Structures are given as C-alpha cells and as structure tokens.
Short mmCIF file of C-alpha atoms and ligand atoms in Angstrom, two decimals:
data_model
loop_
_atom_site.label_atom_id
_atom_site.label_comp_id
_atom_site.label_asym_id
_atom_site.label_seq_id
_atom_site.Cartn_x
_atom_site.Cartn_y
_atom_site.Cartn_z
CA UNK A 1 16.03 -0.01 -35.04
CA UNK A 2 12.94 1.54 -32.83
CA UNK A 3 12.97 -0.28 -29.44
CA UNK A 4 10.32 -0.56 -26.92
CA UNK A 5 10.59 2.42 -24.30
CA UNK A 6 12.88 2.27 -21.66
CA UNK A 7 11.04 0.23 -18.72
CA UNK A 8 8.45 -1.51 -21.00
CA UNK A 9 8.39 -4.88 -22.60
CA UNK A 10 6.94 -7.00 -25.09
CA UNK A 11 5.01 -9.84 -24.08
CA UNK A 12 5.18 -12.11 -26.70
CA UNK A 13 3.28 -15.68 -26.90
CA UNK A 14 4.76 -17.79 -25.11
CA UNK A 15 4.63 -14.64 -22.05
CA UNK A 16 1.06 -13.91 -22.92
CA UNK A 17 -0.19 -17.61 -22.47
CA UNK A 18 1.68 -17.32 -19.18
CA UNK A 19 0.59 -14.77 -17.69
CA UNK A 20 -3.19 -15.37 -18.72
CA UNK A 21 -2.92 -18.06 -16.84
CA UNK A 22 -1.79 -16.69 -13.69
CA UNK A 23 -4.01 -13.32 -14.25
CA UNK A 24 -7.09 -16.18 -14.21
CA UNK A 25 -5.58 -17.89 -11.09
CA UNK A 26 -5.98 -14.00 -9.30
CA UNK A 27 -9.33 -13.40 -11.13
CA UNK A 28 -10.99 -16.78 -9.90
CA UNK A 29 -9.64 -15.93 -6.41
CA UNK A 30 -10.99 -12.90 -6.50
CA UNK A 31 -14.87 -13.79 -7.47
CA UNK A 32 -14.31 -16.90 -5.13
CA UNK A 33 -14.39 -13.98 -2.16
CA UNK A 34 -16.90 -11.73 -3.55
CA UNK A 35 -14.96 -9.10 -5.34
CA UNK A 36 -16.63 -7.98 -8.54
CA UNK A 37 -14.20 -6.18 -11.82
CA UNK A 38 -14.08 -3.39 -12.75
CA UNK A 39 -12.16 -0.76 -15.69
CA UNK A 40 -11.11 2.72 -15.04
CA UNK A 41 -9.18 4.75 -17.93
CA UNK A 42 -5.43 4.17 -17.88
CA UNK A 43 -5.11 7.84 -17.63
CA UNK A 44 -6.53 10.31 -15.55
CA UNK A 45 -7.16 14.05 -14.59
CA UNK A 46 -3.33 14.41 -13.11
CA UNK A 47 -5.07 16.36 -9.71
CA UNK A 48 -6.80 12.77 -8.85
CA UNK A 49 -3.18 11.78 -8.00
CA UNK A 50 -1.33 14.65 -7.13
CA UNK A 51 -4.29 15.10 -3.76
CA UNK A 52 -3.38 12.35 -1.66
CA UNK A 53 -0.59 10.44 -3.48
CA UNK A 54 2.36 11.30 -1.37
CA UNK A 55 5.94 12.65 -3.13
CA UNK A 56 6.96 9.19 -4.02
CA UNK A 57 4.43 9.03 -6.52
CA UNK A 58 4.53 12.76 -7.08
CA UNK A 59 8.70 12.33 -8.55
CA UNK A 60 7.59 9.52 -10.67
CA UNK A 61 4.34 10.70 -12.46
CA UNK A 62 4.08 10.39 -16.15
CA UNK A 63 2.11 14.14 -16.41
CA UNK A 64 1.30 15.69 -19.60
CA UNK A 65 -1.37 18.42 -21.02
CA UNK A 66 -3.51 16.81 -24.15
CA UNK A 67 -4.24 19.33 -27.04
CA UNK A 68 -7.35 20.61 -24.96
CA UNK A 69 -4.71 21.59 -22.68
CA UNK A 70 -6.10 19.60 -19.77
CA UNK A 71 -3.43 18.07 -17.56
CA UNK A 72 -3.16 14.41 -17.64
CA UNK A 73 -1.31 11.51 -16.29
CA UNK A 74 -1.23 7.94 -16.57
CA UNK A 75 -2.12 6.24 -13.51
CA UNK A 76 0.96 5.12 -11.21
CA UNK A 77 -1.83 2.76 -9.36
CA UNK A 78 -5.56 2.58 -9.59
CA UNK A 79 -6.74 3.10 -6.09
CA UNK A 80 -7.14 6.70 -6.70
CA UNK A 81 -9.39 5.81 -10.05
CA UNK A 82 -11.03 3.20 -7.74
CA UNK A 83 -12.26 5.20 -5.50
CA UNK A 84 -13.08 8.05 -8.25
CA UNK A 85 -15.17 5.88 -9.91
CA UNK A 86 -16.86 4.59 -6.95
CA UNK A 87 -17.57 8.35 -5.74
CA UNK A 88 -19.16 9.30 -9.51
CA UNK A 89 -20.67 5.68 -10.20
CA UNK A 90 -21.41 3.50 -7.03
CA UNK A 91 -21.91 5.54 -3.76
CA UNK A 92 -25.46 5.09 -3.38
CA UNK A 93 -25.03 1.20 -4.02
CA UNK A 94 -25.42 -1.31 -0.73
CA UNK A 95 -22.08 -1.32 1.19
CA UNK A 96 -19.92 -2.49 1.25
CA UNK A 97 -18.55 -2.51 -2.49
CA UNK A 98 -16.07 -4.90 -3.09
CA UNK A 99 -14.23 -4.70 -5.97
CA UNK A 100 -11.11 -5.70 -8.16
CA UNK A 101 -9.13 -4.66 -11.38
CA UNK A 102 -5.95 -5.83 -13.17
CA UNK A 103 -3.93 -3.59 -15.76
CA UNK A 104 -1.32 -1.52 -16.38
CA UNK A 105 0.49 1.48 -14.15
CA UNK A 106 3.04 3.32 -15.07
CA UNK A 107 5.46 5.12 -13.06
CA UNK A 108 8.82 6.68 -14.00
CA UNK A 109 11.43 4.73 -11.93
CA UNK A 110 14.83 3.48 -12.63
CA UNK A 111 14.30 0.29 -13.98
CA UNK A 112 15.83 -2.73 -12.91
CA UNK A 113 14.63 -6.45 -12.27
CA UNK A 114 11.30 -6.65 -10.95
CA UNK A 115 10.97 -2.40 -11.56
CA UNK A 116 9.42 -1.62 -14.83
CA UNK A 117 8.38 1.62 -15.96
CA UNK A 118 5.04 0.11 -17.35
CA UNK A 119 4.10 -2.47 -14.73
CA UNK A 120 0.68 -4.86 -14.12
CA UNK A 121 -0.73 -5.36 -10.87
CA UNK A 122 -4.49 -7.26 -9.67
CA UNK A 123 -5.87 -5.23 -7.04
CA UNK A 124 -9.20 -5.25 -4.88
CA UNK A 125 -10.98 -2.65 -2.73
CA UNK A 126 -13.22 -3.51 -0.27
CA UNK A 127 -14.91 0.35 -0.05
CA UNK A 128 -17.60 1.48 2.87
CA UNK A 129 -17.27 -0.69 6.05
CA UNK A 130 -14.06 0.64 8.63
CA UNK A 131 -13.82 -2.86 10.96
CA UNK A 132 -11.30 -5.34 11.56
CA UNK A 133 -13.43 -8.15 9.70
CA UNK A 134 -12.89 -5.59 5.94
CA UNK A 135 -9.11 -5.77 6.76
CA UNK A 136 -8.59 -9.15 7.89
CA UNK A 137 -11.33 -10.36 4.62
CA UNK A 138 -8.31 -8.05 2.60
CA UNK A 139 -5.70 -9.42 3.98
CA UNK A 140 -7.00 -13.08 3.61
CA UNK A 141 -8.07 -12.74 0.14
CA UNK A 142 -4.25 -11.14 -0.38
CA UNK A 143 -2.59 -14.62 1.23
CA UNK A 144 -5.36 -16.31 -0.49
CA UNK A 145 -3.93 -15.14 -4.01
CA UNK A 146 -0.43 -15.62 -3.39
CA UNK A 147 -0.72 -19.31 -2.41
CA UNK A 148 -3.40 -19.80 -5.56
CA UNK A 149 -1.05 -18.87 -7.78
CA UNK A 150 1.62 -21.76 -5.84
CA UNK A 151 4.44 -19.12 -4.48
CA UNK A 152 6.23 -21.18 -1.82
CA UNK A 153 8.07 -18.82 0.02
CA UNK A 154 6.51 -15.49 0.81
CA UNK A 155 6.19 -13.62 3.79
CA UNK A 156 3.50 -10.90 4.63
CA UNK A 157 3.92 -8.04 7.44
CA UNK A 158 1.37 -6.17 8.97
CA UNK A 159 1.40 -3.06 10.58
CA UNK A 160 -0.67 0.60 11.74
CA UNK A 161 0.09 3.96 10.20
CA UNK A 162 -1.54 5.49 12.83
CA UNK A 163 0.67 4.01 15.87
CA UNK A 164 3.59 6.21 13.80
CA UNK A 165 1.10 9.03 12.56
CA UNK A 166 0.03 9.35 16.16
CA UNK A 167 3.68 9.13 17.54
CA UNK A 168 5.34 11.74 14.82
CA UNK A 169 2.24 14.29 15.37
CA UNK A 170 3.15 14.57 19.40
CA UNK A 171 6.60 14.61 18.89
CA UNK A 172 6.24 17.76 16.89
CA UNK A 173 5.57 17.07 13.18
CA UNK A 174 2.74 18.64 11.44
CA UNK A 175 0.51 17.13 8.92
CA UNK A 176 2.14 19.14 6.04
CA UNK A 177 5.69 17.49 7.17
CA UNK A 178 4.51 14.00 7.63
CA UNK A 179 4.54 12.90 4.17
CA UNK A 180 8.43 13.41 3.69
CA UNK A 181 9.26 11.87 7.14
CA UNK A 182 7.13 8.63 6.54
CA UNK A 183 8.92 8.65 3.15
CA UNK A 184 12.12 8.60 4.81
CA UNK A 185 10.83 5.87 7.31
CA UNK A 186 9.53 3.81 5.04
CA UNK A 187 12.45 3.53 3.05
CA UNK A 188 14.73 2.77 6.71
CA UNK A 189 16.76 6.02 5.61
CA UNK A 190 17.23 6.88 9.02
CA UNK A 191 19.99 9.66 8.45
CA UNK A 192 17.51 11.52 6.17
CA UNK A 193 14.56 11.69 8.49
CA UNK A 194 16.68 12.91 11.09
CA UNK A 195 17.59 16.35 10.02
CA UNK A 196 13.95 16.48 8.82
CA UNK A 197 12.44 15.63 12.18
CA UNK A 198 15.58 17.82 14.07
CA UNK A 199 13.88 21.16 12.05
CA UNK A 200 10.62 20.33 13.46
CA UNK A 201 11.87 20.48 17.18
CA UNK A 202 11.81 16.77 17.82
CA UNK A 203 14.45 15.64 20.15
CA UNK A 204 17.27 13.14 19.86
CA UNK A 205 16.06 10.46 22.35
CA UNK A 206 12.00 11.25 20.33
CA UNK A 207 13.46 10.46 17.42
CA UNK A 208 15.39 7.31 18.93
CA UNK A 209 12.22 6.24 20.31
CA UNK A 210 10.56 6.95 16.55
CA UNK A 211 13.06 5.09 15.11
CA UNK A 212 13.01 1.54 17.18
CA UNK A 213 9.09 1.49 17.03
CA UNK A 214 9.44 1.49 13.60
CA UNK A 215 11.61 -1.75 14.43
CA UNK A 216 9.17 -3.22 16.79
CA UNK A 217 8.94 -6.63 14.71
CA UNK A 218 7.30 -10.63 15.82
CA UNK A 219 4.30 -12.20 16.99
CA UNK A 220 1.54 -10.51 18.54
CA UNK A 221 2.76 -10.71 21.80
CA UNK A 222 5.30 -7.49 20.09
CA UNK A 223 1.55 -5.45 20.31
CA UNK A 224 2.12 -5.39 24.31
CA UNK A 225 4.55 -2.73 24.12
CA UNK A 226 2.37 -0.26 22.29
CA UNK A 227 -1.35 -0.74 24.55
CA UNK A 228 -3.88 1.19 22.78
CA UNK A 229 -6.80 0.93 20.57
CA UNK A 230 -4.71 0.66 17.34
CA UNK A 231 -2.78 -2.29 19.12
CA UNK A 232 -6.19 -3.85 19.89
CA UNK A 233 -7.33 -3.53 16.81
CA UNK A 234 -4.56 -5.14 15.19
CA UNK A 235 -4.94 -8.16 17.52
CA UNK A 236 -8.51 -8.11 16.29
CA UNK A 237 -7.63 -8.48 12.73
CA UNK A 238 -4.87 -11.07 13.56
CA UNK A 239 -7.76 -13.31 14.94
CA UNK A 240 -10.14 -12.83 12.47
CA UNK A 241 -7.43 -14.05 9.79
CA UNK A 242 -6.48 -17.09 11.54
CA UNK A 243 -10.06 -18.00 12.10
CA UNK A 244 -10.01 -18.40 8.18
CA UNK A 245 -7.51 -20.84 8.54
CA UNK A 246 -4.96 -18.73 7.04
CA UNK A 247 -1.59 -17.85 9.02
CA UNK A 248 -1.20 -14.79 10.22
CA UNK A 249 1.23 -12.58 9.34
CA UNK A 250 4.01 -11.11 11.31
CA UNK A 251 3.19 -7.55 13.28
CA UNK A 252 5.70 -5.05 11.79
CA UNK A 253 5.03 -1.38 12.96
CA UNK A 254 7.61 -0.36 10.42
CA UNK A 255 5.50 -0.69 7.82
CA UNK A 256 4.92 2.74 6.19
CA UNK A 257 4.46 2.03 2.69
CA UNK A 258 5.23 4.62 0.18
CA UNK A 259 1.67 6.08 -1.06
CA UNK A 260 0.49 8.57 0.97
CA UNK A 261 -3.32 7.96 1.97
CA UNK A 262 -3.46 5.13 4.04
CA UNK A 263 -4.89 6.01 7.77
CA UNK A 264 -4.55 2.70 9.79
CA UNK A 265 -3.98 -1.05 8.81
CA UNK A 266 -0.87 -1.64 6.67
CA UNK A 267 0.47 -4.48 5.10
CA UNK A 268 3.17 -5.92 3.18
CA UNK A 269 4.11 -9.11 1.48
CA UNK A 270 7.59 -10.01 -0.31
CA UNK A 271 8.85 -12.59 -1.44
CA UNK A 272 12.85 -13.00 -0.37
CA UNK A 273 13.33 -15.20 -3.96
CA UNK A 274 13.31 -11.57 -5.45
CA UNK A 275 16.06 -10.10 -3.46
CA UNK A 276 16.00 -6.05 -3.54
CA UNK A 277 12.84 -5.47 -5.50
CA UNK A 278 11.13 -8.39 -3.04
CA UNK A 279 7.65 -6.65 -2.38
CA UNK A 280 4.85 -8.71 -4.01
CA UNK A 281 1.80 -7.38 -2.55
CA UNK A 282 0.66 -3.89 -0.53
CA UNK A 283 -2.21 -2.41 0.63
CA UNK A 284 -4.01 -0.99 3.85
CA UNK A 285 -6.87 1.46 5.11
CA UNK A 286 -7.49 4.93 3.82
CA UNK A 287 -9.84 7.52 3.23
CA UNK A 288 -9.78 8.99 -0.37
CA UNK A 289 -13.12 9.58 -1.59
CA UNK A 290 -13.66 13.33 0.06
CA UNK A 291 -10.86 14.28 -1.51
CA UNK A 292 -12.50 13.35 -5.08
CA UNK A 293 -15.73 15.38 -4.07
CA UNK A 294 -17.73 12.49 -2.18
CA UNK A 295 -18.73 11.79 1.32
CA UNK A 296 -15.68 10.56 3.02
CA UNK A 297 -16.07 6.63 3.39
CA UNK A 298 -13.46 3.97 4.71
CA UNK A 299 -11.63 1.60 2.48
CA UNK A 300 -9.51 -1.18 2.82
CA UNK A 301 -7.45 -2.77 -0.05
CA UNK A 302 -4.57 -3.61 -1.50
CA UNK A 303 -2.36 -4.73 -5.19
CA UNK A 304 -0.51 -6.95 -6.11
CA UNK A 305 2.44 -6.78 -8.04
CA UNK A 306 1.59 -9.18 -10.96
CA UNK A 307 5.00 -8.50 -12.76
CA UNK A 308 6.94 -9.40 -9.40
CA UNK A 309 4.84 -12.36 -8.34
CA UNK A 310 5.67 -13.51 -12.04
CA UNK A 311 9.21 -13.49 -11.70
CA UNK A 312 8.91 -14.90 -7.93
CA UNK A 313 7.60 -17.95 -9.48
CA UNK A 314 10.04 -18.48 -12.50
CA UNK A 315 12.76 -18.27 -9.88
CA UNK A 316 11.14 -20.68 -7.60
CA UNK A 317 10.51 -23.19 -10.73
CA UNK A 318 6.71 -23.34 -11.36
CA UNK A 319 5.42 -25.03 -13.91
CA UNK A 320 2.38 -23.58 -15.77
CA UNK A 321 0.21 -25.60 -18.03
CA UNK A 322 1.33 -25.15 -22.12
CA UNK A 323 -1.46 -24.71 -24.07
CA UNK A 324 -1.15 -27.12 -27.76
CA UNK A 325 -3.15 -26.97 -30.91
CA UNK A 326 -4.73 -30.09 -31.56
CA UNK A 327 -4.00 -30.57 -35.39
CA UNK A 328 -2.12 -29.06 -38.11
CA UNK A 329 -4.03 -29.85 -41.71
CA UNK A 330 -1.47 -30.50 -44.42
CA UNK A 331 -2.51 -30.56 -47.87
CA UNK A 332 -0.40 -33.77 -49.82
CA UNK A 333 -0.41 -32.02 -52.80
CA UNK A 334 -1.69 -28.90 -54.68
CA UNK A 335 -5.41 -30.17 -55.96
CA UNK A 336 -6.54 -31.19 -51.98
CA UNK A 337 -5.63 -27.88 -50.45
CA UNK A 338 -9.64 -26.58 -50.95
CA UNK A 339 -9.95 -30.05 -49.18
CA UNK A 340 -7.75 -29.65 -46.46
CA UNK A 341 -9.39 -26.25 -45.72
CA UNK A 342 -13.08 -27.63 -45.84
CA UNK A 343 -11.45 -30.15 -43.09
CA UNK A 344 -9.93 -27.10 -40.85
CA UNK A 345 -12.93 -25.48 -41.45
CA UNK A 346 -15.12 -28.46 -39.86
CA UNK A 347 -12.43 -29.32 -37.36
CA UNK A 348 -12.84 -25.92 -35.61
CA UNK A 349 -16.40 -25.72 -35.93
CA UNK A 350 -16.63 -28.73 -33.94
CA UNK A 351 -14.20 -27.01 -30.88
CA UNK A 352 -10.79 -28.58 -32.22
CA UNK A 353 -8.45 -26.00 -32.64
CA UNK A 354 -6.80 -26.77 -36.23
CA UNK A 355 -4.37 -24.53 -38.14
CA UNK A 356 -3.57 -25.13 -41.78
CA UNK A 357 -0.28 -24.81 -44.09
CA UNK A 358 -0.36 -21.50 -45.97
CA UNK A 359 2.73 -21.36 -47.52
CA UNK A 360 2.16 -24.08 -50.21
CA UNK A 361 4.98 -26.17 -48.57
CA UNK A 362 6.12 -29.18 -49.16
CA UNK A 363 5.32 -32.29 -46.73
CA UNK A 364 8.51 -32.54 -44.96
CA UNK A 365 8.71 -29.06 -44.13
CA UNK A 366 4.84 -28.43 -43.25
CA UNK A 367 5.52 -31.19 -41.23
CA UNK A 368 8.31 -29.73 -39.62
CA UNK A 369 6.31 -26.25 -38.82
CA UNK A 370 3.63 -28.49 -37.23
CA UNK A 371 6.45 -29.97 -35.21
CA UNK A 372 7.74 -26.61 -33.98
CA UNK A 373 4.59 -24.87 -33.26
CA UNK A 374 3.72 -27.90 -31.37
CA UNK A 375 0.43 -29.15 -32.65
CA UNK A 376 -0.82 -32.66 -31.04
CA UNK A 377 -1.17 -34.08 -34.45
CA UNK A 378 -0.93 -33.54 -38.14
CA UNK A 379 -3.85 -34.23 -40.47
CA UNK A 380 -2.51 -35.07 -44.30
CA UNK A 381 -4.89 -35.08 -46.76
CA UNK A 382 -4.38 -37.14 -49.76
CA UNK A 383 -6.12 -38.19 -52.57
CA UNK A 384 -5.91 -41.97 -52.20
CA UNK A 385 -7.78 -41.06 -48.31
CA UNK A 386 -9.85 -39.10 -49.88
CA UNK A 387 -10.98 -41.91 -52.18
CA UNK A 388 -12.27 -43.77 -49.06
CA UNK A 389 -13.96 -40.36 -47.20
CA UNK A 390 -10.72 -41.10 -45.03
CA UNK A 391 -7.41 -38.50 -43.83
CA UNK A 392 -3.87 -39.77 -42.21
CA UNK A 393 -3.72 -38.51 -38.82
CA UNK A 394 -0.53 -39.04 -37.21
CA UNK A 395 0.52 -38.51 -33.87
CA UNK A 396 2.89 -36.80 -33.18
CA UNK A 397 4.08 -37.48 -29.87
CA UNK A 398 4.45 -41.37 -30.63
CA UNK A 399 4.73 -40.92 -34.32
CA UNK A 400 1.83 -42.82 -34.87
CA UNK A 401 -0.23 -42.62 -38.33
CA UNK A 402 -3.39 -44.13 -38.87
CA UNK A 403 -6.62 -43.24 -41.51
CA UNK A 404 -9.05 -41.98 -40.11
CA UNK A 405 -12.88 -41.23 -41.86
CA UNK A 406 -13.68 -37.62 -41.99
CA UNK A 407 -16.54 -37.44 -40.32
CA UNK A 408 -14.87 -39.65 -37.22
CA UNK A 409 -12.05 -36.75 -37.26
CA UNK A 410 -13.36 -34.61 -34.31
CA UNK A 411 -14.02 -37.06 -32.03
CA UNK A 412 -10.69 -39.27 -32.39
CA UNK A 413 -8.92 -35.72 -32.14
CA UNK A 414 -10.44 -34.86 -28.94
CA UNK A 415 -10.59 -37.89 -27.64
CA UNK A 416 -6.92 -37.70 -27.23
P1 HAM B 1 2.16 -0.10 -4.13
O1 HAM B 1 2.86 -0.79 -2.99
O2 HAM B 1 2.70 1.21 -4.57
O3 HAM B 1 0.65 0.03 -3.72
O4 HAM B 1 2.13 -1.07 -5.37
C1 HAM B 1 1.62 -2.39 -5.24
C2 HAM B 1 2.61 -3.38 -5.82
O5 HAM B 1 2.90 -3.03 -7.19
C3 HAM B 1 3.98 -3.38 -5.16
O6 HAM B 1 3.96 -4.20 -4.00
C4 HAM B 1 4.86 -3.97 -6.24
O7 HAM B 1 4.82 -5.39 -6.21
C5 HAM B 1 4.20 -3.49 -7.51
N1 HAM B 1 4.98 -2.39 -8.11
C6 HAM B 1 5.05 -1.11 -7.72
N2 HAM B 1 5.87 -0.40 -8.51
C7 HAM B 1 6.34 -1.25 -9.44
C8 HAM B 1 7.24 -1.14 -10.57
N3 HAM B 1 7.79 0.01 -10.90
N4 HAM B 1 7.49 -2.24 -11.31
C9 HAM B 1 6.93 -3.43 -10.98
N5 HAM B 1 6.08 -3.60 -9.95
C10 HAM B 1 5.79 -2.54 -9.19
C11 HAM B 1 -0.35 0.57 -4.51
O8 HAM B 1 -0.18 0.85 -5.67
C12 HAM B 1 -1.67 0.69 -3.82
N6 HAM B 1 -2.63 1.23 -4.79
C13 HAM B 1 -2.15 -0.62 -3.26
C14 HAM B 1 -3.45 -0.48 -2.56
C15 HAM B 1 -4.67 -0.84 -3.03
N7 HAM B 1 -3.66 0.06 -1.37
C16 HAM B 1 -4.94 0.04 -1.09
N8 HAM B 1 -5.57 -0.48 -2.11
#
C-alpha cells in the first residue's frame, strides 16, 4: 500500500473543518489590524533562499532542477517570497505594506510531534517603516492571534539580534562566521560554539560573557545591564505593546532564532503544553529585499506555526464548533425518489444544506447513514405526504416526527 510521504499527512474531514475554522480565527485577526493576503508560488528559484536563509534552512531544503534545468525548491517559509514579491510587485505602493499569507512549507527535518516535513503556518509582514511602533503593531497582532484562537497558556519572549551581533563582531567573529555561531546559540549548544568562537581568537572569559548575555532573561528592568540604543529601543517597543492593552512579553536576549536575516527585534512564543517542539510563533526585523535586487527597505514580521498552535489547543481541550447538515432526504420507496430529489433540489436552493440517499437503501439503513453523518433531521418522502403536498420531517436529536407541507420545508428547517 502507497503511504503519504514521510512527514506529511492527510487532513481528512473532520481535520479540514477544524482547521478552517481556526485558519478563519487568524485570517479575521489579521484584516481586524490591517494586514491584507496575499499568494506566492509554493516553490521558488532555490537562490531566493539559499542568500540570506542561514545553514539551518540551508541542511533542510527540498532543492531540485525542473526539466528546464532551472534549480528549484519548495519554500521552507515564505518571508523570502514575501519580500520577493513585494520587491517585483509592490515597492512603489504607499508604505508601509502590511501583509499576510497562510500555506504550506516544507522543510526536510526529522519528524516527530509538532515537526512535519510539510507544515502550515499564517504569517504577516509589516514591510517599509524601521520603528518601534512596526514591531510592537507585530508583536501585538502575534499575541492578538494566539489568544483569538483561545490558547491559555503561552508565553512570548522578546529579544535583539543586534545586542549579540554587536557583541560576537568585537569579540572577534566575522560576518562570514556569524551564521554558524548564532546557530549554535540559538540552539543553547554551548560546547559547539565554543570551539567555533576559540578558532576565531575569542577568549574564554569573551565567550563566558557571550554565553550569560544570551541568558540575560525577566522584566525590563533585565535591559539595565546592557545600556544602549538597542536596549532603549526594546523598552520602546515594550511600551508601545502594553499601551494596546496587551501584556508584554518577557525580555530574553537569548533569542537568536534559527533563520538567518533578521537584524534587530526578535521574538518568540511557545507554548509549554507542547513540550520539546513548544515554539508556536517567530518572527523579528530584517532586511531582505536588496538581496532580491530592490532597494533595501526594513521589515518586521513574523509566522506562526498553525500545525503547532493546532496541537497546543487539542492538548489544552478546546472545543471548536461542529459544523451539521441540516437534512438528509430519504425516498420511502422507489417511485418518490425523482420526488425526494426535486425536494433536495429546493431545499438547497433556499440555503439549507440537504444531502440525499444514493444508494437505493432501505429506510432503516438510510436512516442510519443520516444518523452517522450527523444531519439535524431526516426528510422521508412518502406517497400518502405527498397526497397532502406534505413530507415527515423528524428530528433527530429528540426523535421527533411531524408532516410538514413542502413549501413550509425551508423555513421550519432553518428555523431550528
Ligand atoms: P520559523 O521560526 O522558522 O520562522 O517558523 C515559524 C514557525 O513555524 C515556528 O515557530 C514553528 O511553530 C513552525 N515550524 C517551523 N518548522 C516546522 C516544522 N518542521 N513542522 C511544524 N511547524 C514548524 C519563519 O519561518 C519566519 N519566516 C518567520 C518570520 C516572518 N520572520 C519574519 N517574518
């Protein structure tokens, strides 16, 4: 038997209805704070994310050459195609552009709970403005989505590449280096950005230092012990959030994050229900759009992890609304079933959602599909209702049955 790849699922119904109803939750959200949709391809010249991605990504690209012999990949995330499309398609509209997407990524990890191979997230980009307002309105609209969708516990971290960029650079590392250190230090792995930062002449007690800012954790109060325009800037942020009415998150100057491009806010949320794969939600500021042959322009935004935030809630118990047919039309015998399909016919034409028997079954057992499918109520038609313009509806939730005229059908359907 052919499976689905390794690190992909199958949404089936009951998933789909699910998760259309969280994906509108995060849409609504969205246009409530200005952010517009948009589509990019779900794959892309390979070099848009090979530039600026960092060697996370890099290790975990699905790349491949078409028959034109162009060199593809699908995307791993779609800030890069943001930002490409924004370069070839928006940059002479007003700024700032703020925009937002939901779809698929794919990136080749080792899949586990929460870590899927083919993955969803909801992300926006706020592209064009570089102030503490476009990161706090990111960060907001972030918090904003997580409590729309009703996550109870969740905890968000923010923090400033360049406090560490700035730190690393004058304790020897070069530019071509830093990616694979702020790997390392993003993942904690301590041991392994040691030898790395040891080759590039940093010292023992540099690194030390290195090491605990990237533990420098708590309120903003933690900002006093790093004065300097990034700190200040922070602070700004923080107050700009909280003036929404929206707590602020903790200050965590270990937050690296694992792409590559991001130049100064960072920020992560998790939720601890999740255990090791806990991150929900990550983003920052970054430049990308010189790379992709545009004027360079600052951008602030982040994704969400909509396969994650999924699970979070399952664990945590929510309870989304199930979506029921109104009526299932059985014929009562063979010479009403053009009958009972003129009824399903008019049913849905006036907005309740009907389904029919098409198997030729016998009552008991139509009924019993309209049972399991779930349908609100069953509509028989016979030929002694018939007689009087009338159908049995019965309900099926009480068991009720009662005739009903044909032409009343709609309404007493709906007005249930
Ligand atoms: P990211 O942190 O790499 O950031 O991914 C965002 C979220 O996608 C993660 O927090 C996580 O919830 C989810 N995610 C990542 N990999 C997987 C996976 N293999 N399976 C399931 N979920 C996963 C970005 O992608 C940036 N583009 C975010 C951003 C937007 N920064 C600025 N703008």
């Amino acid at each position: 038997m052919i499976q689905s790849p390794r690190g992909t699922r199958d949404f089936l119904p009951n998933d789909m209805e699910r998760r259309r109803f969280y994906e509108g939750i995060l849409r609504q959200t969205a246009q409530r704070s200005g952010f517009r949709e948009i589509q990019t391809p779900i794959f892309e010249e390979a070099e848009l994310f090979i530039l600026r991605s960092g060697p996370n990504i890099l290790n975990e690209l699905y790349a491949f050459k078409d028959k034109g012999d162009r060199d593809l990949a699908l995307r791993p995330e779609m800030t890069a195609p943001a930002i490409r499309s924004f370069v070839n398609n928006m940059s002479n509209d007003p700024k700032p552009i703020k925009i937002f997407y939901f779809g698929q990524c794919f990136r080749y990890e080792r899949p586990q709970s929460g870590r899927y191979r083919e993955f969803f997230q909801f992300g926006a980009e706020i592209i064009g403005t570089a102030t503490p307002q476009t990161d706090a309105e990111v960060i907001a609209t972030a918090l904003e989505m997580i409590k729309a969708l009703g996550l109870k516990e969740y905890k968000a971290r923010i923090g400033h590449i360049g406090i560490l960029r700035k730190e690393l650079m004058s304790a020897g590392i070069t530019a071509e280096k830093m990616p694979e250190v702020l790997q390392k230090l993003d993942k904690k792995l301590y041991e392994e950005a040691w030898p790395l930062m040891k080759a590039a002449g940093v010292s023992r007690s540099g690194a030390y230092a290195i090491f605990e800012l990237t533990g420098t954790v708590g309120g903003a109060n933690v900002l006093d012990k790093v004065p300097g325009e990034e700190s200040e800037y922070l602070r700004q942020i923080l107050s700009y959030i909280l003036a929404m009415g929206i707590d602020a998150p903790e200050i965590d100057l270990g937050v690296v994050r694992g792409l590559d491009y991001y130049t100064g806010m960072v920020f992560e949320i998790e939720a601890p229900v999740l255990g090791a794969e806990k991150q929900i939600c990550g983003g920052g500021s970054y430049t990308l759009s010189e790379l992709f042959g545009g004027e360079k322009v600052f951008s602030t935004g982040f994704a969400v992890g909509f396969d994650r935030v999924l699970l979070a809630l399952e664990k945590e118990g929510a309870k989304y609304p199930i979506s029921r047919m109104d009526a299932y039309v059985i014929a009562a015998s063979e010479d009403t079933t053009k009958k009972a399909f003129e009824i399903v016919g008019m049913l849905r034409r006036n907005g309740v959602s009907a389904d029919i028997d098409l198997a030729d079954r016998k009552m008991a057992k139509a009924m019993k599909y309209a049972s399991s499918v779930g349908s609100k109520f069953v509509v028989i038609v016979g030929n002694e209702d018939l007689a009087k313009d009338s159908v049995t509806v019965r309900d099926m939730s009480s068991g009720e049955q009662k005739s009903v005229k044909i032409t009343d059908l709609p309404a007493e359907i709906r007005g249930h």
